[in-house]
PDB file of C-alpha atoms in Angstrom:
ATOM      1  CA  MET A   1     -25.844   6.511 -10.768  1.00  0.00           C
ATOM      2  CA  THR A   2     -22.532   6.180 -12.566  1.00  0.00           C
ATOM      3  CA  ASP A   3     -21.452   7.930 -15.742  1.00  0.00           C
ATOM      4  CA  SER A   4     -19.990   6.144 -18.752  1.00  0.00           C
ATOM      5  CA  SER A   5     -16.465   6.132 -17.303  1.00  0.00           C
ATOM      6  CA  THR A   6     -17.597   4.207 -14.230  1.00  0.00           C
ATOM      7  CA  THR A   7     -20.240   1.966 -15.743  1.00  0.00           C
ATOM      8  CA  VAL A   8     -19.370  -1.677 -15.073  1.00  0.00           C
ATOM      9  CA  ARG A   9     -19.954  -4.310 -17.761  1.00  0.00           C
ATOM     10  CA  PRO A  10     -21.624  -7.466 -16.401  1.00  0.00           C
ATOM     11  CA  ASP A  11     -18.867  -9.702 -17.783  1.00  0.00           C
ATOM     12  CA  ARG A  12     -16.168  -7.608 -16.137  1.00  0.00           C
ATOM     13  CA  ARG A  13     -18.021  -7.649 -12.842  1.00  0.00           C
ATOM     14  CA  ALA A  14     -18.164 -11.443 -13.031  1.00  0.00           C
ATOM     15  CA  GLU A  15     -14.402 -11.606 -13.733  1.00  0.00           C
ATOM     16  CA  LEU A  16     -13.662  -9.405 -10.748  1.00  0.00           C
ATOM     17  CA  ALA A  17     -15.996 -11.400  -8.504  1.00  0.00           C
ATOM     18  CA  ALA A  18     -14.214 -14.612  -9.447  1.00  0.00           C
ATOM     19  CA  GLY A  19     -10.771 -13.096  -8.871  1.00  0.00           C
ATOM     20  CA  LEU A  20     -11.877 -11.672  -5.543  1.00  0.00           C
ATOM     21  CA  ALA A  21     -13.227 -15.026  -4.392  1.00  0.00           C
ATOM     22  CA  ARG A  22      -9.915 -16.709  -5.238  1.00  0.00           C
ATOM     23  CA  VAL A  23      -7.829 -14.093  -3.444  1.00  0.00           C
ATOM     24  CA  ARG A  24     -10.057 -14.084  -0.379  1.00  0.00           C
ATOM     25  CA  ALA A  25      -9.753 -17.870  -0.193  1.00  0.00           C
ATOM     26  CA  ARG A  26      -5.956 -17.647  -0.438  1.00  0.00           C
ATOM     27  CA  ILE A  27      -5.822 -15.078   2.353  1.00  0.00           C
ATOM     28  CA  ALA A  28      -8.133 -17.151   4.552  1.00  0.00           C
ATOM     29  CA  ASP A  29      -6.077 -20.286   3.965  1.00  0.00           C
ATOM     30  CA  ALA A  30      -2.833 -18.428   4.685  1.00  0.00           C
ATOM     31  CA  CYS A  31      -4.217 -17.027   7.918  1.00  0.00           C
ATOM     32  CA  ALA A  32      -5.395 -20.474   8.990  1.00  0.00           C
ATOM     33  CA  ALA A  33      -1.981 -21.967   8.202  1.00  0.00           C
ATOM     34  CA  ALA A  34      -0.271 -19.241  10.220  1.00  0.00           C
ATOM     35  CA  GLY A  35      -2.692 -19.539  13.142  1.00  0.00           C
ATOM     36  CA  ARG A  36      -3.884 -15.967  12.614  1.00  0.00           C
ATOM     37  CA  ASP A  37      -7.335 -14.393  12.689  1.00  0.00           C
ATOM     38  CA  ARG A  38      -8.513 -13.588   9.151  1.00  0.00           C
ATOM     39  CA  ALA A  39      -9.680 -10.199  10.402  1.00  0.00           C
ATOM     40  CA  GLU A  40      -6.046  -9.224  11.009  1.00  0.00           C
ATOM     41  CA  VAL A  41      -5.281  -8.999   7.283  1.00  0.00           C
ATOM     42  CA  THR A  42      -6.593  -6.289   4.957  1.00  0.00           C
ATOM     43  CA  MET A  43      -6.507  -6.803   1.210  1.00  0.00           C
ATOM     44  CA  ILE A  44      -5.614  -3.710  -0.807  1.00  0.00           C
ATOM     45  CA  ALA A  45      -6.749  -3.929  -4.426  1.00  0.00           C
ATOM     46  CA  VAL A  46      -3.963  -2.387  -6.506  1.00  0.00           C
ATOM     47  CA  THR A  47      -5.737  -0.739  -9.415  1.00  0.00           C
ATOM     48  CA  LYS A  48      -2.961   1.132 -11.213  1.00  0.00           C
ATOM     49  CA  THR A  49      -3.648   1.206 -14.984  1.00  0.00           C
ATOM     50  CA  TYR A  50      -7.148  -0.202 -14.410  1.00  0.00           C
ATOM     51  CA  PRO A  51     -10.178   2.051 -14.970  1.00  0.00           C
ATOM     52  CA  ALA A  52     -12.316   3.753 -12.364  1.00  0.00           C
ATOM     53  CA  SER A  53     -15.125   1.367 -13.325  1.00  0.00           C
ATOM     54  CA  ASP A  54     -13.120  -1.516 -11.834  1.00  0.00           C
ATOM     55  CA  VAL A  55     -12.839   0.347  -8.527  1.00  0.00           C
ATOM     56  CA  VAL A  56     -16.599   0.925  -8.537  1.00  0.00           C
ATOM     57  CA  ALA A  57     -17.234  -2.758  -9.239  1.00  0.00           C
ATOM     58  CA  LEU A  58     -14.821  -3.917  -6.540  1.00  0.00           C
ATOM     59  CA  ALA A  59     -16.445  -1.602  -4.008  1.00  0.00           C
ATOM     60  CA  ASP A  60     -19.828  -3.065  -4.910  1.00  0.00           C
ATOM     61  CA  LEU A  61     -18.333  -6.509  -4.254  1.00  0.00           C
ATOM     62  CA  GLY A  62     -17.238  -5.461  -0.781  1.00  0.00           C
ATOM     63  CA  VAL A  63     -13.669  -4.260  -1.331  1.00  0.00           C
ATOM     64  CA  THR A  64     -12.957  -1.360   1.017  1.00  0.00           C
ATOM     65  CA  ASP A  65      -9.275  -0.602   0.340  1.00  0.00           C
ATOM     66  CA  VAL A  66      -7.723   0.444  -2.975  1.00  0.00           C
ATOM     67  CA  GLY A  67      -4.071   1.147  -3.779  1.00  0.00           C
ATOM     68  CA  GLU A  68      -2.468   3.325  -6.438  1.00  0.00           C
ATOM     69  CA  ASN A  69       1.174   3.900  -7.395  1.00  0.00           C
ATOM     70  CA  ARG A  70       1.204   7.126  -9.422  1.00  0.00           C
ATOM     71  CA  ASP A  71      -0.353  10.411  -8.406  1.00  0.00           C
ATOM     72  CA  GLN A  72      -0.960  11.515 -11.978  1.00  0.00           C
ATOM     73  CA  GLU A  73      -3.292   8.558 -12.439  1.00  0.00           C
ATOM     74  CA  ALA A  74      -4.641   8.223  -8.910  1.00  0.00           C
ATOM     75  CA  ALA A  75      -5.846  11.792  -8.433  1.00  0.00           C
ATOM     76  CA  GLY A  76      -8.150  11.698 -11.443  1.00  0.00           C
ATOM     77  CA  LYS A  77      -9.332   8.172 -10.734  1.00  0.00           C
ATOM     78  CA  ALA A  78     -10.189   8.997  -7.124  1.00  0.00           C
ATOM     79  CA  ALA A  79     -12.241  11.965  -8.340  1.00  0.00           C
ATOM     80  CA  GLU A  80     -14.111   9.787 -10.867  1.00  0.00           C
ATOM     81  CA  VAL A  81     -14.864   7.183  -8.229  1.00  0.00           C
ATOM     82  CA  ALA A  82     -16.057   9.804  -5.740  1.00  0.00           C
ATOM     83  CA  ALA A  83     -18.323  11.309  -8.422  1.00  0.00           C
ATOM     84  CA  ALA A  84     -19.899   7.871  -8.757  1.00  0.00           C
ATOM     85  CA  GLY A  85     -20.732   7.950  -5.047  1.00  0.00           C
ATOM     86  CA  VAL A  86     -18.115   5.383  -4.055  1.00  0.00           C
ATOM     87  CA  THR A  87     -15.706   6.076  -1.191  1.00  0.00           C
ATOM     88  CA  PRO A  88     -13.056   3.375  -0.684  1.00  0.00           C
ATOM     89  CA  ARG A  89     -10.010   3.940   1.489  1.00  0.00           C
ATOM     90  CA  TRP A  90      -7.251   5.035  -0.880  1.00  0.00           C
ATOM     91  CA  HIS A  91      -3.700   3.859  -0.182  1.00  0.00           C
ATOM     92  CA  PHE A  92      -0.808   5.528  -2.027  1.00  0.00           C
ATOM     93  CA  ILE A  93       1.801   2.771  -2.333  1.00  0.00           C
ATOM     94  CA  GLY A  94       4.274   4.022  -4.953  1.00  0.00           C
ATOM     95  CA  ARG A  95       7.433   6.063  -4.605  1.00  0.00           C
ATOM     96  CA  LEU A  96       6.450   9.619  -3.872  1.00  0.00           C
ATOM     97  CA  GLN A  97       8.210  12.846  -4.790  1.00  0.00           C
ATOM     98  CA  ARG A  98       7.902  15.656  -2.284  1.00  0.00           C
ATOM     99  CA  ASN A  99       6.335  17.969  -4.855  1.00  0.00           C
ATOM    100  CA  LYS A 100       3.382  15.551  -5.146  1.00  0.00           C
ATOM    101  CA  ALA A 101       2.602  15.583  -1.424  1.00  0.00           C
ATOM    102  CA  ARG A 102      -0.110  18.246  -1.620  1.00  0.00           C
ATOM    103  CA  SER A 103      -1.923  16.381  -4.365  1.00  0.00           C
ATOM    104  CA  VAL A 104      -1.728  12.985  -2.667  1.00  0.00           C
ATOM    105  CA  VAL A 105      -3.065  14.142   0.693  1.00  0.00           C
ATOM    106  CA  ARG A 106      -6.239  15.383  -0.997  1.00  0.00           C
ATOM    107  CA  TYR A 107      -7.462  11.847  -1.712  1.00  0.00           C
ATOM    108  CA  ALA A 108      -5.230   9.340   0.081  1.00  0.00           C
ATOM    109  CA  ASP A 109      -6.194   7.944   3.454  1.00  0.00           C
ATOM    110  CA  ALA A 110      -2.774   6.305   3.834  1.00  0.00           C
ATOM    111  CA  VAL A 111       0.684   6.682   2.304  1.00  0.00           C
ATOM    112  CA  HIS A 112       2.789   3.510   2.447  1.00  0.00           C
ATOM    113  CA  SER A 113       5.989   4.875   0.938  1.00  0.00           C
ATOM    114  CA  VAL A 114       7.481   7.395   3.361  1.00  0.00           C
ATOM    115  CA  ASP A 115      11.216   6.807   2.975  1.00  0.00           C
ATOM    116  CA  SER A 116      12.937  10.005   4.080  1.00  0.00           C
ATOM    117  CA  VAL A 117      12.715  12.649   6.764  1.00  0.00           C
ATOM    118  CA  ARG A 118      12.282  15.287   4.054  1.00  0.00           C
ATOM    119  CA  LEU A 119       9.260  13.450   2.620  1.00  0.00           C
ATOM    120  CA  ALA A 120       7.763  13.032   6.089  1.00  0.00           C
ATOM    121  CA  ARG A 121       8.045  16.778   6.636  1.00  0.00           C
ATOM    122  CA  ALA A 122       6.536  17.545   3.223  1.00  0.00           C
ATOM    123  CA  LEU A 123       3.574  15.267   3.923  1.00  0.00           C
ATOM    124  CA  ASP A 124       3.125  16.748   7.383  1.00  0.00           C
ATOM    125  CA  ALA A 125       2.985  20.259   5.938  1.00  0.00           C
ATOM    126  CA  ALA A 126       0.618  19.186   3.151  1.00  0.00           C
ATOM    127  CA  ALA A 127      -1.697  17.330   5.536  1.00  0.00           C
ATOM    128  CA  ALA A 128      -1.943  20.132   8.066  1.00  0.00           C
ATOM    129  CA  GLY A 129      -5.412  21.166   6.934  1.00  0.00           C
ATOM    130  CA  ARG A 130      -6.959  17.685   7.042  1.00  0.00           C
ATOM    131  CA  ASP A 131      -9.707  16.832   9.508  1.00  0.00           C
ATOM    132  CA  ARG A 132      -7.700  13.821  10.727  1.00  0.00           C
ATOM    133  CA  PRO A 133      -4.054  12.761  10.606  1.00  0.00           C
ATOM    134  CA  LEU A 134      -2.785  11.069   7.471  1.00  0.00           C
ATOM    135  CA  THR A 135      -1.918   7.427   8.087  1.00  0.00           C
ATOM    136  CA  ALA A 136       1.735   6.922   7.165  1.00  0.00           C
ATOM    137  CA  LEU A 137       3.842   3.790   6.794  1.00  0.00           C
ATOM    138  CA  VAL A 138       7.604   3.909   6.491  1.00  0.00           C
ATOM    139  CA  GLN A 139       8.867   2.010   3.470  1.00  0.00           C
ATOM    140  CA  VAL A 140      11.838  -0.200   4.327  1.00  0.00           C
ATOM    141  CA  SER A 141      14.612  -1.140   1.916  1.00  0.00           C
ATOM    142  CA  ILE A 142      15.057  -4.782   2.917  1.00  0.00           C
ATOM    143  CA  ASP A 143      18.317  -5.220   1.045  1.00  0.00           C
ATOM    144  CA  GLY A 144      19.645  -1.744   1.833  1.00  0.00           C
ATOM    145  CA  ASP A 145      19.743  -0.669  -1.817  1.00  0.00           C
ATOM    146  CA  PRO A 146      18.791   3.035  -1.861  1.00  0.00           C
ATOM    147  CA  ALA A 147      18.104   2.944  -5.608  1.00  0.00           C
ATOM    148  CA  ARG A 148      14.915   0.935  -5.024  1.00  0.00           C
ATOM    149  CA  GLY A 149      13.430   3.306  -2.494  1.00  0.00           C
ATOM    150  CA  GLY A 150      12.882   2.726   1.175  1.00  0.00           C
ATOM    151  CA  ALA A 151      14.466   3.840   4.409  1.00  0.00           C
ATOM    152  CA  LEU A 152      17.664   2.012   5.296  1.00  0.00           C
ATOM    153  CA  PRO A 153      17.325  -0.155   8.418  1.00  0.00           C
ATOM    154  CA  ASP A 154      21.032  -0.307   9.239  1.00  0.00           C
ATOM    155  CA  SER A 155      21.910   3.305   8.488  1.00  0.00           C
ATOM    156  CA  SER A 156      22.231   6.287  10.795  1.00  0.00           C
ATOM    157  CA  ASP A 157      21.795   8.691   7.871  1.00  0.00           C
ATOM    158  CA  PRO A 158      19.704  11.572   9.282  1.00  0.00           C
ATOM    159  CA  ASP A 159      17.437  11.705   6.232  1.00  0.00           C
ATOM    160  CA  VAL A 160      17.004   8.099   5.044  1.00  0.00           C
ATOM    161  CA  GLY A 161      17.948   5.950   8.037  1.00  0.00           C
ATOM    162  CA  LEU A 162      14.936   3.960   9.217  1.00  0.00           C
ATOM    163  CA  ASP A 163      15.019   5.147  12.816  1.00  0.00           C
ATOM    164  CA  PRO A 164      15.191   8.887  11.936  1.00  0.00           C
ATOM    165  CA  VAL A 165      12.379   8.481   9.387  1.00  0.00           C
ATOM    166  CA  ALA A 166      10.149   6.659  11.876  1.00  0.00           C
ATOM    167  CA  GLU A 167      10.875   9.301  14.504  1.00  0.00           C
ATOM    168  CA  ALA A 168      10.041  12.090  12.058  1.00  0.00           C
ATOM    169  CA  VAL A 169       6.695  10.511  11.163  1.00  0.00           C
ATOM    170  CA  ALA A 170       5.847   9.840  14.803  1.00  0.00           C
ATOM    171  CA  ALA A 171       6.634  13.444  15.726  1.00  0.00           C
ATOM    172  CA  ALA A 172       4.653  14.994  12.859  1.00  0.00           C
ATOM    173  CA  PRO A 173       1.346  16.469  14.112  1.00  0.00           C
ATOM    174  CA  ALA A 174      -0.523  15.805  10.852  1.00  0.00           C
ATOM    175  CA  LEU A 175       0.729  12.211  10.414  1.00  0.00           C
ATOM    176  CA  ARG A 176       0.060   8.953  12.262  1.00  0.00           C
ATOM    177  CA  LEU A 177       2.847   6.375  12.220  1.00  0.00           C
ATOM    178  CA  ALA A 178       1.000   3.133  11.465  1.00  0.00           C
ATOM    179  CA  GLY A 179       3.899   0.778  10.721  1.00  0.00           C
ATOM    180  CA  LEU A 180       6.115  -0.366   7.879  1.00  0.00           C
ATOM    181  CA  MET A 181       5.858  -1.324   4.212  1.00  0.00           C
ATOM    182  CA  ALA A 182       8.260  -3.287   2.038  1.00  0.00           C
ATOM    183  CA  VAL A 183       8.573  -5.058  -1.291  1.00  0.00           C
ATOM    184  CA  ALA A 184      10.598  -8.264  -1.475  1.00  0.00           C
ATOM    185  CA  PRO A 185      13.709  -7.589  -3.611  1.00  0.00           C
ATOM    186  CA  LEU A 186      13.643  -9.469  -6.906  1.00  0.00           C
ATOM    187  CA  ASP A 187      16.863 -11.284  -6.117  1.00  0.00           C
ATOM    188  CA  TRP A 188      15.753 -12.454  -2.652  1.00  0.00           C
ATOM    189  CA  GLU A 189      13.542 -15.410  -1.835  1.00  0.00           C
ATOM    190  CA  PRO A 190      10.313 -14.031  -0.327  1.00  0.00           C
ATOM    191  CA  GLU A 191      10.800 -16.060   2.867  1.00  0.00           C
ATOM    192  CA  ARG A 192      14.190 -14.467   3.492  1.00  0.00           C
ATOM    193  CA  ALA A 193      12.837 -11.005   2.688  1.00  0.00           C
ATOM    194  CA  PHE A 194       9.793 -11.175   4.932  1.00  0.00           C
ATOM    195  CA  ALA A 195      11.717 -12.792   7.777  1.00  0.00           C
ATOM    196  CA  ARG A 196      14.108  -9.845   7.629  1.00  0.00           C
ATOM    197  CA  LEU A 197      11.175  -7.415   7.515  1.00  0.00           C
ATOM    198  CA  ALA A 198       9.634  -9.053  10.587  1.00  0.00           C
ATOM    199  CA  GLU A 199      12.885  -8.483  12.499  1.00  0.00           C
ATOM    200  CA  VAL A 200      12.964  -4.830  11.488  1.00  0.00           C
ATOM    201  CA  ALA A 201       9.277  -4.384  12.350  1.00  0.00           C
ATOM    202  CA  ALA A 202       9.842  -5.788  15.837  1.00  0.00           C
ATOM    203  CA  ARG A 203      12.592  -3.241  16.388  1.00  0.00           C
ATOM    204  CA  VAL A 204      10.384  -0.358  15.261  1.00  0.00           C
ATOM    205  CA  ARG A 205       7.477  -1.540  17.447  1.00  0.00           C
ATOM    206  CA  ALA A 206       9.780  -1.571  20.452  1.00  0.00           C
ATOM    207  CA  ALA A 207      10.252   2.177  19.985  1.00  0.00           C
ATOM    208  CA  HIS A 208       6.742   2.903  18.640  1.00  0.00           C
ATOM    209  CA  PRO A 209       4.268   0.371  20.119  1.00  0.00           C
ATOM    210  CA  ASP A 210       1.331   1.621  18.039  1.00  0.00           C
ATOM    211  CA  ALA A 211       3.171   1.056  14.741  1.00  0.00           C
ATOM    212  CA  THR A 212       1.672  -2.390  14.241  1.00  0.00           C
ATOM    213  CA  ALA A 213       0.775  -2.297  10.538  1.00  0.00           C
ATOM    214  CA  LEU A 214       2.930  -4.322   8.157  1.00  0.00           C
ATOM    215  CA  SER A 215       2.202  -3.810   4.460  1.00  0.00           C
ATOM    216  CA  ALA A 216       3.902  -6.691   2.661  1.00  0.00           C
ATOM    217  CA  GLY A 217       3.090  -9.322   0.083  1.00  0.00           C
ATOM    218  CA  MET A 218       1.615  -9.151  -3.385  1.00  0.00           C
ATOM    219  CA  SER A 219      -0.121 -11.542  -5.762  1.00  0.00           C
ATOM    220  CA  GLY A 220       2.772 -13.994  -5.924  1.00  0.00           C
ATOM    221  CA  ASP A 221       3.925 -14.082  -2.318  1.00  0.00           C
ATOM    222  CA  LEU A 222       1.052 -13.040  -0.080  1.00  0.00           C
ATOM    223  CA  GLU A 223       0.960 -16.368   1.779  1.00  0.00           C
ATOM    224  CA  ILE A 224       4.586 -16.012   2.890  1.00  0.00           C
ATOM    225  CA  ALA A 225       4.042 -12.388   3.892  1.00  0.00           C
ATOM    226  CA  ILE A 226       1.055 -13.375   6.025  1.00  0.00           C
ATOM    227  CA  ARG A 227       3.128 -16.082   7.700  1.00  0.00           C
ATOM    228  CA  TYR A 228       5.596 -13.385   8.738  1.00  0.00           C
ATOM    229  CA  GLY A 229       3.005 -10.978  10.091  1.00  0.00           C
ATOM    230  CA  ALA A 230       1.670  -8.903   7.178  1.00  0.00           C
ATOM    231  CA  THR A 231      -1.456  -6.963   8.126  1.00  0.00           C
ATOM    232  CA  HIS A 232      -1.982  -5.549   4.613  1.00  0.00           C
ATOM    233  CA  VAL A 233      -1.399  -7.393   1.336  1.00  0.00           C
ATOM    234  CA  ARG A 234      -1.343  -5.494  -1.958  1.00  0.00           C
ATOM    235  CA  VAL A 235      -2.981  -7.520  -4.719  1.00  0.00           C
ATOM    236  CA  GLY A 236      -3.192  -6.536  -8.377  1.00  0.00           C
ATOM    237  CA  SER A 237      -2.983  -9.177 -11.104  1.00  0.00           C
ATOM    238  CA  ALA A 238      -4.400 -12.049  -9.030  1.00  0.00           C
ATOM    239  CA  LEU A 239      -7.499  -9.956  -8.453  1.00  0.00           C
ATOM    240  CA  LEU A 240      -7.900  -7.897 -11.614  1.00  0.00           C
ATOM    241  CA  GLY A 241      -6.237 -10.072 -14.247  1.00  0.00           C
ATOM    242  CA  MET A 242      -3.409  -9.208 -16.622  1.00  0.00           C
ATOM    243  CA  ARG A 243      -2.348  -5.610 -16.177  1.00  0.00           C
ATOM    244  CA  PRO A 244      -2.913  -3.276 -19.135  1.00  0.00           C
ATOM    245  CA  THR A 245       0.183  -1.751 -20.712  1.00  0.00           C
ATOM    246  CA  LEU A 246       1.459   1.223 -18.732  1.00  0.00           C
ATOM    247  CA  ARG A 247       0.655   4.527 -20.316  1.00  0.00           C
TER     248      ARG A 247
END
């Protein structure tokens, strides 16, 4: 039974079901166009600013993976959803400060935004008491702009260079290096961005063969991301509708 904060209105459930059907069809069509198996691509429902009731409804509709960007919102929402008896896989996909690591590892199954050796070490220390390693993806700065977050693929910087960050995650006992994550820069065409990401991912897989996950693509560009090898697409507005105003 759910409490009032997780009770789902029938009209909202119908809206979410319709959005989910559209997104699933887009993913299936994109996989077919790329000659890929649909099972290779996981949809992450990005629920930042949406209520816990939407997560409960999506889970009831078969959604297994949910993404959040801000710990201050995600921690409470994950607790509400768990209290309702619902247990999706939680993906933390926003920029993460080291002082939030202990909070995030309490509910997240995966962190997509590891972008420095210092953050990898903080997560490793925070996750040491877990019953299984924390899945970690290294966020890549496709255009090399450090202001946007992401490890730098062409830098040898010992803290934020992509290769040192990947090595730090791979060496961390409490982490599992799953692959890479990126967001297409606003001033790049998605095709150019995801082609570049695919090149970087191939380089990382050469050094870390098990790092096969590629978290890329959102509501507006998921088809292009899938064409270039995305295994996880992060979908918000196309699934849940217009995003409420950020608090």
